[in-house]
PDB file of C-alpha atoms in Angstrom:
ATOM      1  CA  UNK E   1     -78.476  -8.514  64.808  1.00 69.00           C
ATOM      2  CA  UNK E   2     -78.508  -4.739  65.188  1.00 75.00           C
ATOM      3  CA  UNK E   3     -76.894  -4.242  61.786  1.00 80.00           C
ATOM      4  CA  UNK E   4     -79.366  -6.597  60.144  1.00 82.00           C
ATOM      5  CA  UNK E   5     -82.307  -4.808  61.785  1.00 86.00           C
ATOM      6  CA  UNK E   6     -81.029  -1.487  60.475  1.00 84.00           C
ATOM      7  CA  UNK E   7     -80.871  -2.870  56.943  1.00 85.00           C
ATOM      8  CA  UNK E   8     -84.680  -3.059  56.919  1.00 87.00           C
ATOM      9  CA  UNK E   9     -86.668   0.151  56.342  1.00 89.00           C
ATOM     10  CA  UNK E  10     -89.094  -0.860  59.102  1.00 89.00           C
ATOM     11  CA  UNK E  11     -86.192  -1.412  61.495  1.00 88.00           C
ATOM     12  CA  UNK E  12     -84.701   2.011  60.775  1.00 92.00           C
ATOM     13  CA  UNK E  13     -88.072   3.709  61.239  1.00 94.00           C
ATOM     14  CA  UNK E  14     -88.727   1.905  64.539  1.00 93.00           C
ATOM     15  CA  UNK E  15     -85.261   2.684  65.907  1.00 94.00           C
ATOM     16  CA  UNK E  16     -85.555   6.341  64.886  1.00 95.00           C
ATOM     17  CA  UNK E  17     -88.960   6.758  66.554  1.00 95.00           C
ATOM     18  CA  UNK E  18     -87.863   5.012  69.753  1.00 94.00           C
ATOM     19  CA  UNK E  19     -84.654   7.041  69.836  1.00 94.00           C
ATOM     20  CA  UNK E  20     -86.724  10.235  69.741  1.00 93.00           C
ATOM     21  CA  UNK E  21     -88.946   8.943  72.559  1.00 93.00           C
ATOM     22  CA  UNK E  22     -85.849   8.041  74.593  1.00 92.00           C
ATOM     23  CA  UNK E  23     -84.434  11.530  74.069  1.00 92.00           C
ATOM     24  CA  UNK E  24     -87.722  13.011  75.232  1.00 89.00           C
ATOM     25  CA  UNK E  25     -87.525  10.894  78.381  1.00 89.00           C
ATOM     26  CA  UNK E  26     -83.963  12.003  79.088  1.00 89.00           C
ATOM     27  CA  UNK E  27     -84.118  15.635  77.998  1.00 89.00           C
ATOM     28  CA  UNK E  28     -87.856  16.325  78.340  1.00 84.00           C
ATOM     29  CA  UNK E  29     -87.707  18.278  81.609  1.00 82.00           C
ATOM     30  CA  UNK E  30     -84.960  20.488  80.190  1.00 86.00           C
ATOM     31  CA  UNK E  31     -86.643  20.915  76.783  1.00 85.00           C
ATOM     32  CA  UNK E  32     -89.921  22.033  78.373  1.00 85.00           C
ATOM     33  CA  UNK E  33     -90.353  25.715  77.464  1.00 86.00           C
ATOM     34  CA  UNK E  34     -92.170  26.491  80.720  1.00 86.00           C
ATOM     35  CA  UNK E  35     -92.644  25.113  84.190  1.00 84.00           C
ATOM     36  CA  UNK E  36     -95.039  22.147  83.759  1.00 86.00           C
ATOM     37  CA  UNK E  37     -96.575  22.768  87.188  1.00 85.00           C
ATOM     38  CA  UNK E  38     -97.005  26.549  86.910  1.00 84.00           C
ATOM     39  CA  UNK E  39    -100.635  27.655  86.680  1.00 84.00           C
ATOM     40  CA  UNK E  40    -101.953  30.831  85.063  1.00 82.00           C
ATOM     41  CA  UNK E  41    -105.192  32.638  84.356  1.00 80.00           C
ATOM     42  CA  UNK E  42    -105.140  31.555  80.705  1.00 81.00           C
ATOM     43  CA  UNK E  43    -107.157  28.379  81.193  1.00 84.00           C
ATOM     44  CA  UNK E  44    -108.046  26.099  78.272  1.00 83.00           C
ATOM     45  CA  UNK E  45    -106.178  28.428  75.945  1.00 80.00           C
ATOM     46  CA  UNK E  46    -105.728  27.686  72.270  1.00 79.00           C
ATOM     47  CA  UNK E  47    -102.359  27.039  70.630  1.00 79.00           C
ATOM     48  CA  UNK E  48    -100.242  30.182  70.367  1.00 81.00           C
ATOM     49  CA  UNK E  49     -96.639  31.305  70.080  1.00 77.00           C
ATOM     50  CA  UNK E  50     -96.114  31.072  73.847  1.00 81.00           C
ATOM     51  CA  UNK E  51     -98.145  27.846  74.249  1.00 81.00           C
ATOM     52  CA  UNK E  52     -97.656  25.647  71.188  1.00 82.00           C
ATOM     53  CA  UNK E  53    -100.253  23.078  72.302  1.00 85.00           C
ATOM     54  CA  UNK E  54    -102.363  25.451  74.362  1.00 83.00           C
ATOM     55  CA  UNK E  55    -103.040  25.333  78.098  1.00 86.00           C
ATOM     56  CA  UNK E  56    -105.069  22.987  80.274  1.00 85.00           C
ATOM     57  CA  UNK E  57    -107.910  23.660  82.707  1.00 82.00           C
ATOM     58  CA  UNK E  58    -105.466  25.202  85.217  1.00 84.00           C
ATOM     59  CA  UNK E  59    -103.585  27.293  82.687  1.00 85.00           C
ATOM     60  CA  UNK E  60    -100.530  25.007  82.572  1.00 88.00           C
ATOM     61  CA  UNK E  61     -98.558  24.664  79.343  1.00 88.00           C
ATOM     62  CA  UNK E  62     -99.566  21.363  77.682  1.00 88.00           C
ATOM     63  CA  UNK E  63     -96.339  20.931  75.689  1.00 89.00           C
ATOM     64  CA  UNK E  64     -94.230  21.321  78.808  1.00 90.00           C
ATOM     65  CA  UNK E  65     -96.329  18.766  80.644  1.00 90.00           C
ATOM     66  CA  UNK E  66     -96.071  16.298  77.765  1.00 90.00           C
ATOM     67  CA  UNK E  67     -92.291  16.636  77.649  1.00 90.00           C
ATOM     68  CA  UNK E  68     -91.923  16.383  81.414  1.00 89.00           C
ATOM     69  CA  UNK E  69     -94.301  13.406  81.651  1.00 87.00           C
ATOM     70  CA  UNK E  70     -92.485  11.346  79.016  1.00 89.00           C
ATOM     71  CA  UNK E  71     -89.946  10.149  81.592  1.00 89.00           C
ATOM     72  CA  UNK E  72     -92.566   8.412  83.741  1.00 86.00           C
ATOM     73  CA  UNK E  73     -94.049   6.587  80.746  1.00 86.00           C
ATOM     74  CA  UNK E  74     -90.684   5.410  79.401  1.00 90.00           C
ATOM     75  CA  UNK E  75     -89.270   4.345  82.763  1.00 89.00           C
ATOM     76  CA  UNK E  76     -92.483   2.570  83.699  1.00 88.00           C
ATOM     77  CA  UNK E  77     -92.572   0.562  80.473  1.00 90.00           C
ATOM     78  CA  UNK E  78     -88.892  -0.380  80.855  1.00 91.00           C
ATOM     79  CA  UNK E  79     -89.526  -1.527  84.427  1.00 90.00           C
ATOM     80  CA  UNK E  80     -92.291  -3.825  83.183  1.00 89.00           C
ATOM     81  CA  UNK E  81     -90.162  -5.262  80.362  1.00 91.00           C
ATOM     82  CA  UNK E  82     -86.948  -5.762  82.358  1.00 92.00           C
ATOM     83  CA  UNK E  83     -88.758  -7.300  85.329  1.00 92.00           C
ATOM     84  CA  UNK E  84     -90.558  -9.733  83.028  1.00 92.00           C
ATOM     85  CA  UNK E  85     -87.255 -10.520  81.299  1.00 92.00           C
ATOM     86  CA  UNK E  86     -85.399 -11.318  84.524  1.00 91.00           C
ATOM     87  CA  UNK E  87     -88.239 -13.282  86.096  1.00 92.00           C
ATOM     88  CA  UNK E  88     -89.142 -15.282  82.986  1.00 92.00           C
ATOM     89  CA  UNK E  89     -85.965 -16.084  81.057  1.00 90.00           C
ATOM     90  CA  UNK E  90     -83.818 -17.765  83.709  1.00 88.00           C
ATOM     91  CA  UNK E  91     -86.495 -20.248  84.898  1.00 91.00           C
ATOM     92  CA  UNK E  92     -87.468 -20.876  81.281  1.00 90.00           C
ATOM     93  CA  UNK E  93     -83.943 -21.971  80.339  1.00 86.00           C
ATOM     94  CA  UNK E  94     -83.289 -23.907  83.550  1.00 86.00           C
ATOM     95  CA  UNK E  95     -86.608 -25.776  83.339  1.00 89.00           C
ATOM     96  CA  UNK E  96     -85.136 -27.812  80.491  1.00 86.00           C
ATOM     97  CA  UNK E  97     -82.077 -28.915  82.488  1.00 81.00           C
ATOM     98  CA  UNK E  98     -82.974 -29.026  86.202  1.00 84.00           C
ATOM     99  CA  UNK E  99     -85.286 -32.028  86.195  1.00 82.00           C
ATOM    100  CA  UNK E 100     -88.968 -32.794  86.119  1.00 88.00           C
ATOM    101  CA  UNK E 101     -89.752 -31.392  89.572  1.00 91.00           C
ATOM    102  CA  UNK E 102     -88.413 -27.913  88.756  1.00 90.00           C
ATOM    103  CA  UNK E 103     -90.109 -28.055  85.364  1.00 90.00           C
ATOM    104  CA  UNK E 104     -93.486 -28.980  86.886  1.00 92.00           C
ATOM    105  CA  UNK E 105     -93.300 -26.234  89.543  1.00 92.00           C
ATOM    106  CA  UNK E 106     -92.351 -23.499  87.086  1.00 92.00           C
ATOM    107  CA  UNK E 107     -95.019 -24.567  84.603  1.00 91.00           C
ATOM    108  CA  UNK E 108     -97.709 -24.471  87.296  1.00 91.00           C
ATOM    109  CA  UNK E 109     -96.541 -21.035  88.464  1.00 90.00           C
ATOM    110  CA  UNK E 110     -96.624 -19.820  84.881  1.00 90.00           C
ATOM    111  CA  UNK E 111    -100.177 -21.092  84.416  1.00 89.00           C
ATOM    112  CA  UNK E 112    -101.193 -19.306  87.620  1.00 87.00           C
ATOM    113  CA  UNK E 113     -99.682 -15.992  86.532  1.00 86.00           C
ATOM    114  CA  UNK E 114    -101.346 -16.230  83.129  1.00 84.00           C
ATOM    115  CA  UNK E 115    -104.732 -16.633  84.822  1.00 83.00           C
ATOM    116  CA  UNK E 116    -104.334 -13.380  86.804  1.00 79.00           C
ATOM    117  CA  UNK E 117    -105.579 -10.133  85.178  1.00 78.00           C
ATOM    118  CA  UNK E 118    -102.405  -8.074  85.511  1.00 71.00           C
ATOM    119  CA  UNK E 119    -104.051  -4.645  85.309  1.00 72.00           C
ATOM    120  CA  UNK E 120    -106.530  -5.391  88.108  1.00 77.00           C
ATOM    121  CA  UNK E 121    -103.805  -7.065  90.131  1.00 76.00           C
ATOM    122  CA  UNK E 122    -101.580  -3.996  89.735  1.00 73.00           C
ATOM    123  CA  UNK E 123    -104.423  -1.819  91.026  1.00 75.00           C
ATOM    124  CA  UNK E 124    -104.822  -4.104  94.047  1.00 77.00           C
ATOM    125  CA  UNK E 125    -101.092  -4.008  94.801  1.00 75.00           C
ATOM    126  CA  UNK E 126    -101.074  -0.211  94.623  1.00 73.00           C
ATOM    127  CA  UNK E 127    -103.986  -0.148  97.063  1.00 73.00           C
ATOM    128  CA  UNK E 128    -102.030  -2.367  99.484  1.00 75.00           C
ATOM    129  CA  UNK E 129     -98.511  -0.904  99.130  1.00 70.00           C
ATOM    130  CA  UNK E 130     -99.292   2.719  98.406  1.00 67.00           C
ATOM    131  CA  UNK E 131     -99.813   4.796  95.299  1.00 67.00           C
ATOM    132  CA  UNK E 132     -96.471   4.448  93.502  1.00 72.00           C
ATOM    133  CA  UNK E 133     -95.722   3.636  89.889  1.00 77.00           C
ATOM    134  CA  UNK E 134     -92.614   1.544  90.665  1.00 80.00           C
ATOM    135  CA  UNK E 135     -94.308  -1.164  92.724  1.00 80.00           C
ATOM    136  CA  UNK E 136     -97.174  -1.336  90.230  1.00 79.00           C
ATOM    137  CA  UNK E 137     -94.746  -1.820  87.340  1.00 83.00           C
ATOM    138  CA  UNK E 138     -92.684  -4.443  89.163  1.00 84.00           C
ATOM    139  CA  UNK E 139     -95.763  -6.495  89.990  1.00 83.00           C
ATOM    140  CA  UNK E 140     -97.047  -6.109  86.440  1.00 84.00           C
ATOM    141  CA  UNK E 141     -93.684  -7.251  85.106  1.00 88.00           C
ATOM    142  CA  UNK E 142     -93.924 -10.437  87.172  1.00 88.00           C
ATOM    143  CA  UNK E 143     -97.403 -11.083  85.808  1.00 87.00           C
ATOM    144  CA  UNK E 144     -96.200 -10.557  82.215  1.00 88.00           C
ATOM    145  CA  UNK E 145     -93.135 -12.806  82.702  1.00 91.00           C
ATOM    146  CA  UNK E 146     -94.867 -16.019  81.431  1.00 91.00           C
ATOM    147  CA  UNK E 147     -94.321 -14.698  77.898  1.00 90.00           C
ATOM    148  CA  UNK E 148     -90.552 -14.756  78.415  1.00 93.00           C
ATOM    149  CA  UNK E 149     -90.713 -18.083  80.227  1.00 93.00           C
ATOM    150  CA  UNK E 150     -92.483 -19.764  77.332  1.00 91.00           C
ATOM    151  CA  UNK E 151     -90.328 -18.140  74.658  1.00 90.00           C
ATOM    152  CA  UNK E 152     -87.046 -19.020  76.370  1.00 89.00           C
ATOM    153  CA  UNK E 153     -88.206 -22.534  77.214  1.00 90.00           C
ATOM    154  CA  UNK E 154     -89.333 -23.224  73.630  1.00 88.00           C
ATOM    155  CA  UNK E 155     -86.067 -21.895  72.203  1.00 85.00           C
ATOM    156  CA  UNK E 156     -84.029 -23.912  74.695  1.00 85.00           C
ATOM    157  CA  UNK E 157     -85.938 -27.107  73.921  1.00 85.00           C
ATOM    158  CA  UNK E 158     -85.118 -26.600  70.241  1.00 80.00           C
ATOM    159  CA  UNK E 159     -81.362 -26.820  70.926  1.00 81.00           C
ATOM    160  CA  UNK E 160     -81.215 -28.867  74.141  1.00 76.00           C
ATOM    161  CA  UNK E 161     -81.185 -32.176  72.273  1.00 75.00           C
ATOM    162  CA  UNK E 162     -78.821 -31.029  69.553  1.00 78.00           C
ATOM    163  CA  UNK E 163     -75.764 -33.267  69.034  1.00 80.00           C
ATOM    164  CA  UNK E 164     -73.269 -30.527  69.812  1.00 78.00           C
ATOM    165  CA  UNK E 165     -75.036 -29.668  73.095  1.00 77.00           C
ATOM    166  CA  UNK E 166     -75.188 -33.314  74.171  1.00 76.00           C
ATOM    167  CA  UNK E 167     -71.535 -33.757  73.187  1.00 79.00           C
ATOM    168  CA  UNK E 168     -70.555 -30.758  75.310  1.00 77.00           C
ATOM    169  CA  UNK E 169     -72.426 -32.130  78.341  1.00 75.00           C
ATOM    170  CA  UNK E 170     -70.935 -35.627  77.884  1.00 80.00           C
ATOM    171  CA  UNK E 171     -67.439 -34.173  77.625  1.00 80.00           C
ATOM    172  CA  UNK E 172     -67.859 -32.614  81.061  1.00 77.00           C
ATOM    173  CA  UNK E 173     -68.863 -29.050  80.246  1.00 76.00           C
ATOM    174  CA  UNK E 174     -70.805 -27.307  82.969  1.00 77.00           C
ATOM    175  CA  UNK E 175     -74.434 -26.314  82.514  1.00 73.00           C
ATOM    176  CA  UNK E 176     -73.545 -22.630  82.768  1.00 75.00           C
ATOM    177  CA  UNK E 177     -70.933 -22.951  80.022  1.00 78.00           C
ATOM    178  CA  UNK E 178     -73.335 -24.804  77.730  1.00 77.00           C
ATOM    179  CA  UNK E 179     -76.010 -22.149  78.250  1.00 75.00           C
ATOM    180  CA  UNK E 180     -73.578 -19.295  77.575  1.00 77.00           C
ATOM    181  CA  UNK E 181     -71.837 -20.940  74.629  1.00 77.00           C
ATOM    182  CA  UNK E 182     -74.620 -22.746  72.781  1.00 75.00           C
ATOM    183  CA  UNK E 183     -78.081 -22.051  74.177  1.00 78.00           C
ATOM    184  CA  UNK E 184     -78.015 -18.287  74.661  1.00 79.00           C
ATOM    185  CA  UNK E 185     -77.242 -17.530  71.001  1.00 78.00           C
ATOM    186  CA  UNK E 186     -80.372 -19.450  69.959  1.00 80.00           C
ATOM    187  CA  UNK E 187     -82.563 -18.011  72.705  1.00 84.00           C
ATOM    188  CA  UNK E 188     -81.558 -14.369  72.233  1.00 87.00           C
ATOM    189  CA  UNK E 189     -83.482 -13.569  68.981  1.00 87.00           C
ATOM    190  CA  UNK E 190     -86.949 -14.682  70.215  1.00 89.00           C
ATOM    191  CA  UNK E 191     -86.287 -13.011  73.564  1.00 91.00           C
ATOM    192  CA  UNK E 192     -85.429  -9.773  71.752  1.00 91.00           C
ATOM    193  CA  UNK E 193     -88.730  -9.985  69.875  1.00 91.00           C
ATOM    194  CA  UNK E 194     -90.631 -10.570  73.123  1.00 91.00           C
ATOM    195  CA  UNK E 195     -88.762  -7.716  74.831  1.00 92.00           C
ATOM    196  CA  UNK E 196     -89.694  -5.216  72.110  1.00 92.00           C
ATOM    197  CA  UNK E 197     -93.332  -6.292  72.277  1.00 91.00           C
ATOM    198  CA  UNK E 198     -93.357  -6.103  76.082  1.00 92.00           C
ATOM    199  CA  UNK E 199     -92.019  -2.551  76.065  1.00 92.00           C
ATOM    200  CA  UNK E 200     -95.037  -1.615  73.956  1.00 91.00           C
ATOM    201  CA  UNK E 201     -97.323  -3.459  76.364  1.00 89.00           C
ATOM    202  CA  UNK E 202     -95.631  -1.574  79.196  1.00 88.00           C
ATOM    203  CA  UNK E 203     -96.523   1.756  77.594  1.00 89.00           C
ATOM    204  CA  UNK E 204    -100.161   0.682  77.397  1.00 89.00           C
ATOM    205  CA  UNK E 205    -100.132  -0.438  81.049  1.00 86.00           C
ATOM    206  CA  UNK E 206     -98.486   2.749  82.317  1.00 86.00           C
ATOM    207  CA  UNK E 207    -100.864   4.904  80.294  1.00 87.00           C
ATOM    208  CA  UNK E 208    -103.870   2.912  81.528  1.00 85.00           C
ATOM    209  CA  UNK E 209    -102.881   3.206  85.188  1.00 83.00           C
ATOM    210  CA  UNK E 210    -102.051   6.906  85.003  1.00 84.00           C
ATOM    211  CA  UNK E 211    -105.262   7.504  83.035  1.00 85.00           C
ATOM    212  CA  UNK E 212    -107.094   6.087  86.063  1.00 81.00           C
ATOM    213  CA  UNK E 213    -104.999   8.215  88.420  1.00 78.00           C
ATOM    214  CA  UNK E 214    -103.070   5.216  89.792  1.00 77.00           C
ATOM    215  CA  UNK E 215     -99.333   5.241  90.349  1.00 73.00           C
ATOM    216  CA  UNK E 216     -98.704   8.958  89.860  1.00 76.00           C
ATOM    217  CA  UNK E 217    -100.795  11.556  91.594  1.00 73.00           C
ATOM    218  CA  UNK E 218    -101.622  14.991  90.135  1.00 73.00           C
ATOM    219  CA  UNK E 219    -100.170  17.496  89.551  1.00 78.00           C
ATOM    220  CA  UNK E 220     -97.296  15.305  88.294  1.00 81.00           C
ATOM    221  CA  UNK E 221     -97.689  15.089  84.497  1.00 86.00           C
ATOM    222  CA  UNK E 222     -98.041  11.783  82.646  1.00 85.00           C
ATOM    223  CA  UNK E 223     -99.267  10.935  79.164  1.00 87.00           C
ATOM    224  CA  UNK E 224    -102.204   8.952  80.497  1.00 87.00           C
ATOM    225  CA  UNK E 225    -103.048  11.626  83.042  1.00 85.00           C
ATOM    226  CA  UNK E 226    -103.024  14.345  80.383  1.00 86.00           C
ATOM    227  CA  UNK E 227    -105.304  12.228  78.216  1.00 87.00           C
ATOM    228  CA  UNK E 228    -107.746  11.770  81.099  1.00 86.00           C
ATOM    229  CA  UNK E 229    -107.826  15.470  82.003  1.00 83.00           C
ATOM    230  CA  UNK E 230    -108.296  16.541  78.370  1.00 80.00           C
ATOM    231  CA  UNK E 231    -111.301  14.254  77.939  1.00 81.00           C
ATOM    232  CA  UNK E 232    -113.171  16.302  80.527  1.00 78.00           C
ATOM    233  CA  UNK E 233    -113.069  19.441  78.371  1.00 80.00           C
ATOM    234  CA  UNK E 234    -113.829  18.164  74.883  1.00 82.00           C
ATOM    235  CA  UNK E 235    -116.472  20.805  74.355  1.00 80.00           C
ATOM    236  CA  UNK E 236    -113.852  23.559  74.772  1.00 82.00           C
ATOM    237  CA  UNK E 237    -110.792  21.818  73.292  1.00 81.00           C
ATOM    238  CA  UNK E 238    -111.903  18.842  71.144  1.00 83.00           C
ATOM    239  CA  UNK E 239    -108.413  18.433  69.651  1.00 85.00           C
ATOM    240  CA  UNK E 240    -106.595  18.365  73.006  1.00 83.00           C
ATOM    241  CA  UNK E 241    -106.471  14.544  73.536  1.00 86.00           C
ATOM    242  CA  UNK E 242    -104.780  14.048  70.152  1.00 88.00           C
ATOM    243  CA  UNK E 243    -101.263  14.924  71.351  1.00 88.00           C
ATOM    244  CA  UNK E 244    -100.963  12.458  74.288  1.00 89.00           C
ATOM    245  CA  UNK E 245    -102.923   9.783  72.416  1.00 91.00           C
ATOM    246  CA  UNK E 246    -100.678  10.154  69.362  1.00 92.00           C
ATOM    247  CA  UNK E 247     -97.544   9.814  71.482  1.00 91.00           C
ATOM    248  CA  UNK E 248     -98.847   6.615  73.065  1.00 92.00           C
ATOM    249  CA  UNK E 249     -99.997   5.125  69.756  1.00 93.00           C
ATOM    250  CA  UNK E 250     -96.785   5.974  67.876  1.00 94.00           C
ATOM    251  CA  UNK E 251     -94.583   4.577  70.651  1.00 94.00           C
ATOM    252  CA  UNK E 252     -96.473   1.283  70.867  1.00 94.00           C
ATOM    253  CA  UNK E 253     -96.510   1.054  67.059  1.00 95.00           C
ATOM    254  CA  UNK E 254     -92.728   1.568  66.925  1.00 95.00           C
ATOM    255  CA  UNK E 255     -92.167  -1.160  69.539  1.00 94.00           C
ATOM    256  CA  UNK E 256     -94.263  -3.630  67.539  1.00 94.00           C
ATOM    257  CA  UNK E 257     -92.543  -2.585  64.317  1.00 94.00           C
ATOM    258  CA  UNK E 258     -89.148  -3.202  65.930  1.00 93.00           C
ATOM    259  CA  UNK E 259     -90.306  -6.626  67.120  1.00 92.00           C
ATOM    260  CA  UNK E 260     -91.368  -7.506  63.572  1.00 91.00           C
ATOM    261  CA  UNK E 261     -88.018  -6.320  62.199  1.00 91.00           C
ATOM    262  CA  UNK E 262     -86.074  -8.419  64.723  1.00 90.00           C
ATOM    263  CA  UNK E 263     -88.195 -11.448  63.851  1.00 88.00           C
ATOM    264  CA  UNK E 264     -87.598 -10.891  60.128  1.00 86.00           C
ATOM    265  CA  UNK E 265     -83.800 -10.842  60.448  1.00 86.00           C
ATOM    266  CA  UNK E 266     -83.373 -13.696  62.945  1.00 80.00           C
ATOM    267  CA  UNK E 267     -83.490 -17.460  62.538  1.00 62.00           C
ATOM    268  CA  UNK E 268     -84.479 -19.050  59.263  1.00 56.00           C
ATOM    269  CA  UNK E 269     -86.228 -15.901  58.086  1.00 53.00           C
ATOM    270  CA  UNK E 270     -83.053 -13.879  58.628  1.00 52.00           C
ATOM    271  CA  UNK E 271     -80.901 -16.359  56.758  1.00 54.00           C
ATOM    272  CA  UNK E 272     -83.401 -16.431  53.898  1.00 55.00           C
ATOM    273  CA  UNK E 273     -83.343 -12.629  53.788  1.00 54.00           C
ATOM    274  CA  UNK E 274     -79.543 -12.544  53.663  1.00 54.00           C
ATOM    275  CA  UNK E 275     -79.429 -15.232  50.978  1.00 56.00           C
ATOM    276  CA  UNK E 276     -81.962 -13.370  48.836  1.00 59.00           C
ATOM    277  CA  UNK E 277     -79.967 -10.168  49.136  1.00 56.00           C
ATOM    278  CA  UNK E 278     -76.734 -11.952  48.218  1.00 54.00           C
ATOM    279  CA  UNK E 279     -78.429 -13.535  45.214  1.00 58.00           C
ATOM    280  CA  UNK E 280     -79.793 -10.159  44.124  1.00 61.00           C
ATOM    281  CA  UNK E 281     -76.343  -8.593  44.485  1.00 54.00           C
ATOM    282  CA  UNK E 282     -74.795 -11.393  42.401  1.00 57.00           C
ATOM    283  CA  UNK E 283     -77.411 -10.906  39.678  1.00 61.00           C
ATOM    284  CA  UNK E 284     -76.700  -7.180  39.599  1.00 58.00           C
ATOM    285  CA  UNK E 285     -72.968  -7.855  39.345  1.00 59.00           C
ATOM    286  CA  UNK E 286     -73.507 -10.189  36.414  1.00 64.00           C
ATOM    287  CA  UNK E 287     -75.777  -7.737  34.591  1.00 65.00           C
ATOM    288  CA  UNK E 288     -73.402  -4.795  34.976  1.00 56.00           C
ATOM    289  CA  UNK E 289     -71.612  -4.087  31.696  1.00 54.00           C
ATOM    290  CA  UNK E 290     -67.898  -4.728  31.708  1.00 51.00           C
ATOM    291  CA  UNK E 291     -65.763  -1.583  31.601  1.00 51.00           C
ATOM    292  CA  UNK E 292     -64.445  -0.673  28.194  1.00 51.00           C
ATOM    293  CA  UNK E 293     -60.774  -1.546  27.710  1.00 51.00           C
ATOM    294  CA  UNK E 294     -58.223   1.056  26.810  1.00 47.00           C
ATOM    295  CA  UNK E 295     -56.874   1.366  23.238  1.00 40.00           C
TER     296      UNK E 295
END
């Protein structure tokens, strides 16, 4: 699947953008040209050679704070996506095989989670358990998990009644073997699409919470926190919110672009794409002039 995604221009662009964001999360604190927490008398300074994106209302270097705050945004979004993946996929697959009682219980739990506003619920959990980004992201991941439950359940239902799956069960194969051998290969592409989309949703959630000052307290830098602080000084620095907002928008856009690329190369659409490319290659081979023979 990875090779097929990289054959698409949109897939290569999405992977390149997300790779840059991942590098910022890993190397951001070391790439920061200055201490992101160090204050100075140069408050609300314009962009210069020593401060490429200027300084904030306390004289701190904005570029350094953006680089240092990228780790919180990336880790928070991954916590949301991976928690939703673990909580949603396993019950979604097992609901097809473990009987009507398990199916009814998981469906009712899924309907309940869908009805809860996850952002408000995350705020309530932070108020109860303390102001930390990890617990907020874990709870949000549980509330987002119905997406993975429905995707994995629908994909499993599509293959659960297939002749080869029924033959494997009749021949005595265990449920775990059937899931690993037959079901997982069919479930993986739609789950990958949902995972890419959920990472983008996670970025929006992390940015929204930190914009409200929830999860990470100042002076720790975050993209949402920088956006919130810059909005208070638009009269002095009207261009200041562009940098954190652009990072958030580009990252979410790349996640959605990657999800579209995975969808385009998987399933029937992927096979149609491969067949069209093979047909185009065959036409080009037939139209190529034959090499001239030697005398």
